[in-house]
């Protein structure tokens, strides 16, 4: 889904917000016009008509009240709309990340992706909450004022515009080609800070162990220093011009122009003194569009770049799902002439392998021989470059994702537990599982007793209320795979547990799962001995 | 507000910051005073004596020039202070993080720190560069203008002055409720950021689990939306209140002024006599109304600026809280022990309510090796972490060469210890840089020698860019065994007298297993060692073994003694 499609349902909202804002801003002109009218009445020769004055004052006050109500309504609605749109964007981004091929995710840093979902969506805020209303108002109100002032005196109107023209003349200085380049460098540097700080926190143990207080955070500080350098250069380029613009648009400058012109015109008899008031009051408002542009310009530019990054993530193509999913017949696994290259390095060079249902197959071989890759092709982290993998006689690419995951569960080498309750971690693949099923799986994985020792047992939130050791985390992952009750179970170096006793117990558990197909990457002689078939992989081909 | 800012910045930035604020105040006062010249100028123009206007106009032009100079300098000073501050804050943040206890760094901190380092510090800096000047101007200029009005006509001046306490009151009330909403919102945003990191890193598991959505992330995102809605609603009354106040006072001045002017008689023009009868001339009234409009404008922008300031303030408060989180205490007069005997003296350690170590006492004479064995969750890793002072003990003491680790300079303690972790974290840098972390001053030859000793050179030869291969975030490009070799090379390079080893639990392929064992042998020779061991092959290299269960030592002795004892250790070893 594109951003445009995501925003479409909210268009009516945007229009209402903008309309309210513009109406409010126009109502805000009433008190200024009232003051000008008061001046005209008071300065006019002849008796003052009290009733007329009271009406003028009343109308001015009414205009103020109207403006207040309308702008408050617009701001409130705008922000609520903003919140809703941000939620839509973030959900869609999360969904896109959840669909993206793992190969794509591998090439990105998590800090950067978190920034897209978090800060980048926030950066869109001015586009949504402010830009529609404020920009329209910033142009509509001066336009009305301008027309009114032109009817009063066209010469003084032109003089009033002098500071605005001066400010506009400075704009090109802000938008040189170098600025775009600097912007990119700025964003990149900010991204590096996010990454290094993620690293800093996650690698803190290393930082602590090897850092003297100064060397430890060198990478973080280097990234920070780079960023500040780029930022300083960036600011220095703009700040003088920006300050000049601000100055030209400031009230004293506009008043100076109006008064200089006004004095000349009044002395020469070309302007009635009361007419000067309108310029003193409304003339200042003419700077609004340029001020809004200068003021919101950086924000809008930043928002534009953020939108670009959001679009990139939304545009990631997921692995194709079959149009007509085929249900596999049985659970036999077959690799047929499978080849796969990772970053140009061929990891699998023609693998043929069949795993019969109800057997234990051990996969072994030196590191880098392609064992993990062979297994990771099963959940379609990637698709093979050549050849095919069949489950129950059907190519994996023709089986729907859901069906595939109903048949195979995995315990990977790098166990990642989620920051939720132990029970939720175990029932991840089967949310409908009841507590008994969860406990059964935990017992099979020999982690039940340890879970009971946690502060709130199965309801303990991992990573918040308790941290588990590496071996314990692995057993939770095993319980998770067992709870899924899939006919095929794939374990990647996961059978080796913290202590030999548990290791033996878990191996016994696996041996009792005779109704399931088990594929295990293993090195221990005990595990290899317990397998029905041992397959040895070397340099991407099966040697035995 | 300024006080928090100065505290976050640290003393070195206080002086330039104060100077900049003074410059901003001067600029704002100058703008207000500038408008005082409008009084004689407009009196002449509107009162029918335009010829008298010229000298005042020239005076006004000169004053504007002076104001321009001040304003330009104050704007640039704001920017300059901002960027200098930014650098200072990054360094303070980095330094402070390095001194916090490891226990502080839970999973949720990843999002907090990364968002603080990015958006947070930039927002804090933006205050000085962009918001401080408009804020000061919006407060000070209207006040100056009201003083000018009072000089012209005290009744209208006092009426306008009524706005001041009301504006302050509205501002204070809003700030309080909005600050709470802002803090809540920032907390939700951090939580969501941490959940995104988790969601991305857990993709393999989540997909294998066959799930599309991830409820904790979605909940976090919904909470962000709810918090942002609450924030909008909490700010709205303040913005409306401010506008009501300002506009009400403006209307009052307008109505009262008209009444006073009209009350002067049926036919008064600007040229008529001044208010000797307590009344206002029309020209004066109009000047005052122009001035009042000048005062109202910046006041109305105050709620907008206030909102941005509050957002930035939330960031400072978070930064302030972080900087005030107590690091592990450092001794005033650090002890430098001469020897490296290690001693645990009745050590107790807790993780929340759970007792992880319960009165553990043990000694490792200099140059000896102690193996720690036991079921997972027994407290083995905690023991190593306490020895390295990643956290402080809750009871008892840990000593190196007779000196309590709390009495040693942390840098000195760190320098004496080399650690090989079970879960090796590698930085997203070249493999060489990751090894060099062990001793940044090492020569290339020394780095190569350490790598060879850990048999890391074989791994390097296989990598596409050799030593310059970037290993990916967390070292994802390498297998578990290969990461272990990097970790050993790092420790070898460090060449410290004490070695702490947390043996990897998962099985390695035979090649890596052999390499890791050879490396560990090299690392241990001649050093004082505590190792958490899982392999009997490793345990047998220890001089003594302690069996740890439930946070207590249940058996200890030489490996052979314990085997003969036939207790838990013997059962455990499976022999």
Tab-separated table of C-alpha atoms in Angstrom, chain A residues 10-231:
chain	number	residue	atom	x	y	z
A	10	UNK	CA	-8.615	10.774	5.966
A	11	UNK	CA	-8.912	13.347	3.166
A	12	UNK	CA	-12.265	14.677	4.392
A	13	UNK	CA	-10.683	15.224	7.794
A	14	UNK	CA	-7.818	17.186	6.284
A	15	UNK	CA	-10.218	19.407	4.346
A	16	UNK	CA	-12.279	20.146	7.456
A	17	UNK	CA	-9.159	20.959	9.490
A	18	UNK	CA	-7.910	23.318	6.789
A	19	UNK	CA	-11.311	24.978	6.308
A	20	UNK	CA	-11.699	25.625	10.036
A	21	UNK	CA	-8.207	27.054	10.237
A	22	UNK	CA	-8.749	29.411	7.295
A	23	UNK	CA	-12.160	30.565	8.558
A	24	UNK	CA	-10.668	31.200	11.989
A	25	UNK	CA	-7.757	33.160	10.598
A	26	UNK	CA	-10.078	35.307	8.488
A	27	UNK	CA	-12.276	35.994	11.514
A	28	UNK	CA	-9.083	37.186	13.210
A	29	UNK	CA	-8.965	40.111	10.794
A	30	UNK	CA	-12.203	41.516	12.276
A	31	UNK	CA	-10.681	43.158	15.388
A	32	UNK	CA	-7.933	44.775	13.320
A	33	UNK	CA	-10.479	46.142	10.874
A	34	UNK	CA	-12.545	47.303	13.834
A	35	UNK	CA	-9.619	49.313	15.210
A	36	UNK	CA	-9.058	50.880	11.789
A	37	UNK	CA	-12.760	51.764	11.621
A	38	UNK	CA	-12.682	53.245	15.137
A	39	UNK	CA	-9.816	55.423	13.997
A	40	UNK	CA	-11.701	56.581	10.962
A	41	UNK	CA	-14.751	57.502	13.031
A	42	UNK	CA	-12.805	59.236	15.795
A	43	UNK	CA	-10.521	61.177	13.514
A	44	UNK	CA	-13.318	62.242	11.182
A	45	UNK	CA	-14.515	65.776	11.684
A	46	UNK	CA	-18.023	66.093	12.960
A	47	UNK	CA	-19.902	64.504	15.875
A	48	UNK	CA	-19.071	60.956	16.909
A	49	UNK	CA	-21.907	58.503	16.618
A	50	UNK	CA	-21.752	56.387	19.801
A	51	UNK	CA	-24.030	53.638	18.522
A	52	UNK	CA	-21.945	53.008	15.438
A	53	UNK	CA	-18.770	52.768	17.533
A	54	UNK	CA	-20.364	50.263	19.904
A	55	UNK	CA	-21.380	48.101	16.945
A	56	UNK	CA	-17.831	48.219	15.565
A	57	UNK	CA	-16.315	47.241	18.919
A	58	UNK	CA	-18.884	44.454	19.285
A	59	UNK	CA	-18.135	43.094	15.824
A	60	UNK	CA	-14.419	43.161	16.535
A	61	UNK	CA	-14.920	41.215	19.769
A	62	UNK	CA	-17.223	38.743	18.012
A	63	UNK	CA	-14.556	38.181	15.365
A	64	UNK	CA	-12.016	37.412	18.070
A	65	UNK	CA	-14.312	34.893	19.711
A	66	UNK	CA	-15.070	33.214	16.401
A	67	UNK	CA	-11.400	32.970	15.569
A	68	UNK	CA	-10.717	31.429	18.950
A	69	UNK	CA	-13.368	28.749	18.559
A	70	UNK	CA	-12.470	27.890	14.991
A	71	UNK	CA	-8.711	27.667	15.468
A	72	UNK	CA	-9.089	25.613	18.657
A	73	UNK	CA	-11.387	23.204	16.848
A	74	UNK	CA	-8.992	23.013	13.916
A	75	UNK	CA	-5.923	22.405	16.099
A	76	UNK	CA	-7.665	19.759	18.192
A	77	UNK	CA	-9.053	17.925	15.174
A	78	UNK	CA	-5.749	18.197	13.350
A	79	UNK	CA	-3.848	16.557	16.164
A	80	UNK	CA	-6.371	13.787	16.640
A	81	UNK	CA	-6.282	13.122	12.932
A	82	UNK	CA	-2.515	13.142	13.102
A	83	UNK	CA	-2.532	10.496	15.821
A	84	UNK	CA	-4.842	8.298	13.800
A	85	UNK	CA	-2.802	8.655	10.607
A	86	UNK	CA	0.419	7.903	12.477
A	87	UNK	CA	-1.102	4.745	13.910
A	88	UNK	CA	-2.196	3.665	10.421
A	89	UNK	CA	1.271	4.330	9.017
A	90	UNK	CA	3.043	2.525	11.856
A	91	UNK	CA	0.799	-0.509	11.623
A	92	UNK	CA	1.298	-0.697	7.897
A	93	UNK	CA	5.069	-0.362	8.365
A	94	UNK	CA	5.081	-3.138	10.961
A	95	UNK	CA	3.094	-5.304	8.570
A	96	UNK	CA	5.570	-4.521	5.779
A	97	UNK	CA	8.491	-5.496	8.026
A	98	UNK	CA	6.677	-8.693	8.936
A	99	UNK	CA	6.335	-9.574	5.244
A	100	UNK	CA	9.750	-8.437	4.040
A	101	UNK	CA	12.088	-11.229	2.981
A	102	UNK	CA	14.537	-12.010	5.782
A	103	UNK	CA	17.357	-11.447	3.338
A	104	UNK	CA	16.186	-7.829	3.061
A	105	UNK	CA	15.977	-7.399	6.840
A	106	UNK	CA	19.456	-8.888	7.214
A	107	UNK	CA	20.910	-6.031	5.210
A	108	UNK	CA	19.356	-3.380	7.373
A	109	UNK	CA	20.115	-2.259	10.857
A	110	UNK	CA	17.379	-2.596	13.399
A	111	UNK	CA	18.088	0.887	14.773
A	112	UNK	CA	17.373	2.378	11.362
A	113	UNK	CA	14.142	0.442	10.964
A	114	UNK	CA	13.016	1.446	14.439
A	115	UNK	CA	13.691	5.035	13.443
A	116	UNK	CA	11.464	4.707	10.376
A	117	UNK	CA	8.556	3.356	12.428
A	118	UNK	CA	9.141	5.823	15.255
A	119	UNK	CA	10.827	9.120	14.477
A	120	UNK	CA	10.166	9.209	10.736
A	121	UNK	CA	6.445	8.780	11.202
A	122	UNK	CA	6.554	11.468	13.893
A	123	UNK	CA	8.399	13.736	11.465
A	124	UNK	CA	5.402	13.545	9.141
A	125	UNK	CA	3.447	15.399	11.846
A	126	UNK	CA	3.780	18.915	10.346
A	127	UNK	CA	2.450	17.583	7.029
A	128	UNK	CA	-0.669	16.302	8.694
A	129	UNK	CA	-1.424	18.401	11.748
A	130	UNK	CA	-0.155	21.772	10.623
A	131	UNK	CA	0.596	22.101	6.950
A	132	UNK	CA	-2.918	21.829	5.450
A	133	UNK	CA	-4.511	24.465	7.692
A	134	UNK	CA	-1.612	26.708	8.482
A	135	UNK	CA	-0.273	26.901	4.965
A	136	UNK	CA	-3.695	27.647	3.500
A	137	UNK	CA	-4.323	30.240	6.187
A	138	UNK	CA	-0.858	31.706	5.707
A	139	UNK	CA	-1.770	32.454	2.113
A	140	UNK	CA	-5.498	33.131	2.339
A	141	UNK	CA	-5.353	35.755	5.102
A	142	UNK	CA	-2.609	37.920	3.567
A	143	UNK	CA	-4.407	37.695	0.258
A	144	UNK	CA	-7.605	39.114	1.776
A	145	UNK	CA	-5.592	41.752	3.651
A	146	UNK	CA	-3.720	42.634	0.494
A	147	UNK	CA	-6.928	43.169	-1.477
A	148	UNK	CA	-8.346	45.302	1.321
A	149	UNK	CA	-5.187	47.401	1.590
A	150	UNK	CA	-5.054	47.878	-2.181
A	151	UNK	CA	-8.543	49.396	-2.045
A	152	UNK	CA	-7.353	51.754	0.690
A	153	UNK	CA	-4.148	52.939	-1.007
A	154	UNK	CA	-2.178	51.029	-3.629
A	155	UNK	CA	1.042	53.049	-3.222
A	156	UNK	CA	1.406	52.391	0.475
A	157	UNK	CA	0.496	48.746	-0.138
A	158	UNK	CA	3.493	48.386	-2.452
A	159	UNK	CA	5.765	50.066	0.081
A	160	UNK	CA	4.468	47.716	2.793
A	161	UNK	CA	5.522	44.786	0.633
A	162	UNK	CA	9.171	45.902	0.444
A	163	UNK	CA	10.369	43.815	3.459
A	164	UNK	CA	8.526	40.762	2.102
A	165	UNK	CA	10.234	41.117	-1.248
A	166	UNK	CA	13.598	41.526	0.489
A	167	UNK	CA	13.014	38.295	2.427
A	168	UNK	CA	11.957	36.406	-0.702
A	169	UNK	CA	15.127	37.612	-2.419
A	170	UNK	CA	17.116	35.764	0.254
A	171	UNK	CA	15.316	32.441	-0.268
A	172	UNK	CA	17.495	31.197	-3.163
A	173	UNK	CA	20.506	31.443	-0.835
A	174	UNK	CA	18.872	28.811	1.354
A	175	UNK	CA	18.322	26.355	-1.460
A	176	UNK	CA	21.626	25.758	-3.164
A	177	UNK	CA	22.514	22.361	-4.561
A	178	UNK	CA	25.025	21.851	-1.780
A	179	UNK	CA	22.193	22.049	0.727
A	180	UNK	CA	20.569	18.865	-0.513
A	181	UNK	CA	23.862	17.059	-0.195
A	182	UNK	CA	24.341	18.394	3.322
A	183	UNK	CA	20.831	17.307	4.220
A	184	UNK	CA	21.585	13.767	3.138
A	185	UNK	CA	24.822	13.741	5.101
A	186	UNK	CA	22.929	15.069	8.097
A	187	UNK	CA	20.331	12.310	7.947
A	188	UNK	CA	22.957	9.628	7.439
A	189	UNK	CA	24.933	10.890	10.426
A	190	UNK	CA	21.822	10.907	12.594
A	191	UNK	CA	21.119	7.319	11.526
A	192	UNK	CA	24.654	6.311	12.530
A	193	UNK	CA	24.106	7.735	15.984
A	194	UNK	CA	20.965	5.647	16.390
A	195	UNK	CA	22.894	2.534	15.324
A	196	UNK	CA	25.906	3.081	17.502
A	197	UNK	CA	23.729	3.782	20.501
A	198	UNK	CA	21.856	0.512	19.952
A	199	UNK	CA	25.236	-1.183	19.742
A	200	UNK	CA	26.428	0.648	22.798
A	201	UNK	CA	23.569	-0.595	24.939
A	202	UNK	CA	23.534	-4.114	23.549
A	203	UNK	CA	27.293	-4.441	23.692
A	204	UNK	CA	27.655	-2.790	27.057
A	205	UNK	CA	29.210	-5.864	28.637
A	206	UNK	CA	32.013	-5.723	26.089
A	207	UNK	CA	32.290	-1.980	26.543
A	208	UNK	CA	32.620	-2.524	30.277
A	209	UNK	CA	35.035	-5.393	30.030
A	210	UNK	CA	37.445	-3.832	27.607
A	211	UNK	CA	36.959	-0.123	27.973
A	212	UNK	CA	39.043	2.113	29.983
A	213	UNK	CA	36.411	4.729	30.651
A	214	UNK	CA	37.480	6.539	27.493
A	215	UNK	CA	38.064	3.929	24.823
A	216	UNK	CA	34.819	2.115	25.445
A	217	UNK	CA	32.448	4.503	23.819
A	218	UNK	CA	34.822	5.655	21.124
A	219	UNK	CA	32.542	4.432	18.352
A	220	UNK	CA	29.550	6.176	19.837
A	221	UNK	CA	31.471	9.388	20.367
A	222	UNK	CA	32.988	9.277	16.896
A	223	UNK	CA	29.514	8.980	15.422
A	224	UNK	CA	28.330	11.807	17.681
A	225	UNK	CA	31.272	14.055	16.782
A	226	UNK	CA	30.762	13.412	13.073
A	227	UNK	CA	27.145	14.309	13.446
A	228	UNK	CA	27.852	17.513	15.353
A	229	UNK	CA	30.455	18.518	12.740
A	230	UNK	CA	28.015	18.008	9.909
A	231	UNK	CA	25.287	19.733	11.853
